[in-house]
mmCIF file of C-alpha atoms in Angstrom:
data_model
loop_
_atom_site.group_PDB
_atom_site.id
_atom_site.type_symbol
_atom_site.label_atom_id
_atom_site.label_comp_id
_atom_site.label_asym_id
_atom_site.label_seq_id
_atom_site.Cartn_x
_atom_site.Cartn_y
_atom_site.Cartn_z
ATOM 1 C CA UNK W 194 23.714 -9.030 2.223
ATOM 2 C CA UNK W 195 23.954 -6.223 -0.560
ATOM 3 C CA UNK W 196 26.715 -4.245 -1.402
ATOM 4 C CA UNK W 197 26.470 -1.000 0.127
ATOM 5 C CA UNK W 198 26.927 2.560 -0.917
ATOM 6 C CA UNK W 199 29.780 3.030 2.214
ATOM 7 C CA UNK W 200 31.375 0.411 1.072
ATOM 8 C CA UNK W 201 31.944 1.406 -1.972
ATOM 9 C CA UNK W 202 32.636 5.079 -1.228
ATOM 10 C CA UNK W 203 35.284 3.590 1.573
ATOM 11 C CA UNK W 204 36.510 1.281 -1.571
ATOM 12 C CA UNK W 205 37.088 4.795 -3.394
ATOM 13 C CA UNK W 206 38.787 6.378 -0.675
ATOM 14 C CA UNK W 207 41.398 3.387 -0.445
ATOM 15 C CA UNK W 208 41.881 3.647 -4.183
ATOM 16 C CA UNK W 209 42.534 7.609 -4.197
ATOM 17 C CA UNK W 210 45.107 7.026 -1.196
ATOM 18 C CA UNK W 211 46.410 4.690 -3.432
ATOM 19 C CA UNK W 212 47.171 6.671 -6.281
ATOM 20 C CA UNK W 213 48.811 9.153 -4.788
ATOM 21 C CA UNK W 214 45.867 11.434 -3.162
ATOM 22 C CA UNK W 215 47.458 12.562 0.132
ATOM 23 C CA UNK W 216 44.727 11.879 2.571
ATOM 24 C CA UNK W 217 44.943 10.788 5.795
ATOM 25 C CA UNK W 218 42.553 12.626 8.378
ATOM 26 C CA UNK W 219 44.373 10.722 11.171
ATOM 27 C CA UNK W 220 46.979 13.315 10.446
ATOM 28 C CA UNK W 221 44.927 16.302 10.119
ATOM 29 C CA UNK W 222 45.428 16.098 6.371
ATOM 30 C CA UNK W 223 42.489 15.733 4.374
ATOM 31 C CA UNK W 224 42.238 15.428 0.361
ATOM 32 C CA UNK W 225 38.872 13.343 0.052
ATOM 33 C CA UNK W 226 35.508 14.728 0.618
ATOM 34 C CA UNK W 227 32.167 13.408 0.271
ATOM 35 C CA UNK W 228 29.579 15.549 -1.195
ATOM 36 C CA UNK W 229 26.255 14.358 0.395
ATOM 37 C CA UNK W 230 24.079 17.602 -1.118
ATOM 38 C CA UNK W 231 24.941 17.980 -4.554
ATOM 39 C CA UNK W 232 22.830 21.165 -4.938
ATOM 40 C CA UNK W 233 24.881 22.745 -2.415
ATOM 41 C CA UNK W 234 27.219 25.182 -3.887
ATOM 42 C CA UNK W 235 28.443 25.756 -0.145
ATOM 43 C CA UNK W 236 28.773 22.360 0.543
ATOM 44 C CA UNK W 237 30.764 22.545 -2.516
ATOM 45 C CA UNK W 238 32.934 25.306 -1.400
ATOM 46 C CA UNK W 239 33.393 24.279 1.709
ATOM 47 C CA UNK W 240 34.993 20.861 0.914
ATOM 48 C CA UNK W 241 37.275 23.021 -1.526
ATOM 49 C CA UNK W 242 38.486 24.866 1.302
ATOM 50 C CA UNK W 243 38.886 22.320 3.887
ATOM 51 C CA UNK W 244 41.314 20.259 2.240
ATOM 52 C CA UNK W 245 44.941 20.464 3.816
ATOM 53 C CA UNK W 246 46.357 18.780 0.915
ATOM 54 C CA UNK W 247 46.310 18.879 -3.248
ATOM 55 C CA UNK W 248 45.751 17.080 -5.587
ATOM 56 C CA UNK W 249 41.992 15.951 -3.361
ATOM 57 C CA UNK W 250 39.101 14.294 -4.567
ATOM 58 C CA UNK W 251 35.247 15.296 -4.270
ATOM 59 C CA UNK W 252 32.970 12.777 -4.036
ATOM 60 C CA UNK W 253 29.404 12.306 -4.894
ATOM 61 C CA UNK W 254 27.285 9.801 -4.956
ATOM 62 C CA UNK W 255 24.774 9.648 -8.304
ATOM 63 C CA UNK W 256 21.875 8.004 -9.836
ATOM 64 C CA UNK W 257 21.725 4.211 -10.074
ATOM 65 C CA UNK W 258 18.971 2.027 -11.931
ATOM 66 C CA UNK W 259 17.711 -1.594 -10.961
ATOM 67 C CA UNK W 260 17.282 -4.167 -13.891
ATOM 68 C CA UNK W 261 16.792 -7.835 -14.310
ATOM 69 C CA UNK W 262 19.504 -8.568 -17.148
ATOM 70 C CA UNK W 263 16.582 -10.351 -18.742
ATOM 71 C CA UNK W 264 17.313 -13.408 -16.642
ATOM 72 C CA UNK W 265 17.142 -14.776 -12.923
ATOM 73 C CA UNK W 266 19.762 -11.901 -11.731
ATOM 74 C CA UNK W 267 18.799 -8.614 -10.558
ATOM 75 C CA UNK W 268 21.750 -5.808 -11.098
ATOM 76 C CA UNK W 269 21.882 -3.081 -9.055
ATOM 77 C CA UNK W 270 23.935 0.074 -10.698
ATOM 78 C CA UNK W 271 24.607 2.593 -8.361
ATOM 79 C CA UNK W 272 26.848 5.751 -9.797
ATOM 80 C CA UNK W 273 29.359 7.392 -8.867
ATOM 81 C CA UNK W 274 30.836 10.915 -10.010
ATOM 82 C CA UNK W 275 34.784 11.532 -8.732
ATOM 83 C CA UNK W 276 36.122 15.029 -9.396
ATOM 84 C CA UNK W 277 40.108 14.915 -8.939
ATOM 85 C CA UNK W 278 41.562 18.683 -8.551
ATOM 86 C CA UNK W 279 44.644 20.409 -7.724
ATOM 87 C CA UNK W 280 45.404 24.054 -7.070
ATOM 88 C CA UNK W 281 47.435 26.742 -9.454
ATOM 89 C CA UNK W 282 50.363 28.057 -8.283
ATOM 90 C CA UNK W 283 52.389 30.483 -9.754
ATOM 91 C CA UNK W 284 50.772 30.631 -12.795
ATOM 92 C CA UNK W 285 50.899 27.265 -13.666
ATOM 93 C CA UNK W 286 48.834 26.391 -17.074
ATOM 94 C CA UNK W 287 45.366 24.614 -16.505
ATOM 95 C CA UNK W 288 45.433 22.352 -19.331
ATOM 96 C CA UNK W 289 48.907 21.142 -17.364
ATOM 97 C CA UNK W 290 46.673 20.809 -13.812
ATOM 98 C CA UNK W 291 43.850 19.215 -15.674
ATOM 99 C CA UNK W 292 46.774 16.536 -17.047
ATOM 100 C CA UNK W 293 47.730 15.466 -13.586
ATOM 101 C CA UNK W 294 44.614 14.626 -12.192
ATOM 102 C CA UNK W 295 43.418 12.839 -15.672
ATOM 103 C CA UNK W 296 46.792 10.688 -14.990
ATOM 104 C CA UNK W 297 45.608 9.934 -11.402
ATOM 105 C CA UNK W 298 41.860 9.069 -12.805
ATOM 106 C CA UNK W 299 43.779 6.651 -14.768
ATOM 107 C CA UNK W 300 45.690 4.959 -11.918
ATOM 108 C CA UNK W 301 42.713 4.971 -9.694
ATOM 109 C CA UNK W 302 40.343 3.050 -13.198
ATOM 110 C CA UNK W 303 43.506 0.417 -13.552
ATOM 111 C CA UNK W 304 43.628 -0.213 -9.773
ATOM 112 C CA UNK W 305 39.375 -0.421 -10.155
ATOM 113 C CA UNK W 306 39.335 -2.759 -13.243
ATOM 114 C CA UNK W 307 42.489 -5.208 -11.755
ATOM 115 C CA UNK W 308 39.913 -5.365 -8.463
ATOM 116 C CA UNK W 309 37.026 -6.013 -10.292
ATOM 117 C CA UNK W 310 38.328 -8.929 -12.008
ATOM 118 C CA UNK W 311 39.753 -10.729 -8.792
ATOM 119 C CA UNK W 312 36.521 -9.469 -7.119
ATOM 120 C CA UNK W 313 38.393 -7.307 -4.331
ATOM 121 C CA UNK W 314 36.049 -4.294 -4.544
ATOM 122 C CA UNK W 315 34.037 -5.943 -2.220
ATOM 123 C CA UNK W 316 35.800 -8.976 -0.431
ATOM 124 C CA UNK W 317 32.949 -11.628 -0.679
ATOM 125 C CA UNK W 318 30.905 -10.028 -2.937
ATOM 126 C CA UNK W 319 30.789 -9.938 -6.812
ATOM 127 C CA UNK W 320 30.641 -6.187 -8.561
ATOM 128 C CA UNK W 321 31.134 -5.490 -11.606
ATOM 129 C CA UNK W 322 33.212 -2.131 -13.643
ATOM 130 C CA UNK W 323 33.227 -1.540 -16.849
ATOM 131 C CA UNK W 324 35.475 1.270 -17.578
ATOM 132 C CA UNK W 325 33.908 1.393 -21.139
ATOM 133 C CA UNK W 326 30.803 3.573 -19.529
ATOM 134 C CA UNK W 327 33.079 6.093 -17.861
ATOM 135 C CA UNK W 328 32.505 9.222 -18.730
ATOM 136 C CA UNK W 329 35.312 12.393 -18.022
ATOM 137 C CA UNK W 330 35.019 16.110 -18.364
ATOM 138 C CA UNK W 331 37.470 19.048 -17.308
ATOM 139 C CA UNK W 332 36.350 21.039 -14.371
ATOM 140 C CA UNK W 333 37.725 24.468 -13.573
ATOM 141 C CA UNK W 334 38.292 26.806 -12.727
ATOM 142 C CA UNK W 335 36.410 26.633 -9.315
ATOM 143 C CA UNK W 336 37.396 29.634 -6.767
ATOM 144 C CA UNK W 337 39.591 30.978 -9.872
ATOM 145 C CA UNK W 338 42.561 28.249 -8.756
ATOM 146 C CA UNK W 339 41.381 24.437 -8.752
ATOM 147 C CA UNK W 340 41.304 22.753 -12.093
ATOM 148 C CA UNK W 341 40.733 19.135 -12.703
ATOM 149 C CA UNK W 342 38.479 16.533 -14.160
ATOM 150 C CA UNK W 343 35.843 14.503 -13.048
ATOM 151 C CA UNK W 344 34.723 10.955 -14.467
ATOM 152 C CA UNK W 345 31.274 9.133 -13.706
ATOM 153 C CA UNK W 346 31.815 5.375 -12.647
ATOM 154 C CA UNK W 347 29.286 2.919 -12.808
ATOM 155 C CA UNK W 348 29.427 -0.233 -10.260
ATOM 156 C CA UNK W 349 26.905 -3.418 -11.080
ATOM 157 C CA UNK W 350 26.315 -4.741 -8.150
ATOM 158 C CA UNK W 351 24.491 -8.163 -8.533
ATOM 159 C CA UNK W 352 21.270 -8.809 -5.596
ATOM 160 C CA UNK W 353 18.743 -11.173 -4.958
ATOM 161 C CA UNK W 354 15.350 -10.784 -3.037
#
């Protein structure tokens, strides 16, 4: 069996929990949203608003590319973009915000890679991360109070037919 997008988004989730994201829906507190429409700036909003807890994480899931690694094995990429953002209060200095979720993007990248070489991303199955194709970008502001950044990560996800 193939690796799976859920299983990889669940994988994320774990990993923002993890880091410090306070999420836990059990609880009525949620701080991790998937974004399944992309184009949807109400989707968009939406998740911003629903989230009972900061710093939260938006989710979406991005392009991916098949290839044959010029050999026997088939890769399958799939992409991922995570957006990590907390709120302004009292004035509080962006570039400040925009620091404390970059920290937590870190955290969650070190738990990734330290997974990736015991292959624990997927218990049984073998994917690969490469944090040398991640990509980050400040975000903000988005409803003139959440600041953050968002960084593109790129699971290899090996498959045969």
């Amino acid at each position: 069996m193939n690796v799976t997008q859920e299983q990889l988004i669940d994988y994320l989730t774990a990993k923002a929990v993890q880091c410090g994201i306070p999420h836990d829906p059990d609880n009525k507190q949620k701080a991790f949203h998937i974004i399944d429409n992309p184009y949807s700036l109400a989707e968009f909003d939406e998740a911003l608003r629903s989230f009972a807890a900061f710093p939260a994480v938006l989710m979406e899931e991005g392009e991916g590319d098949f290839s044959d690694s010029a050999s026997a094995n088939y890769n399958d990429t799939k992409e991922f973009a995570l957006m990590v953002v907390d709120k302004q209060t009292n004035g509080e200095l962006p570039r400040l915000i925009r620091s404390r979720c970059l920290e937590i993007i870190k955290k969650i990248l070190v738990h990734i890679r330290n997974d990736s070489r015991a292959f624990a991303i997927v218990p049984g199955k073998h994917v690969n991360f490469r944090i040398n194709d991640c990509v980050y970008t400040p975000i903000g502001p988005m409803d003139t109070v959440y600041y953050g950044y968002m960084i593109t990560l790129r699971f290899i996800c090996p498959f045969s037919f």
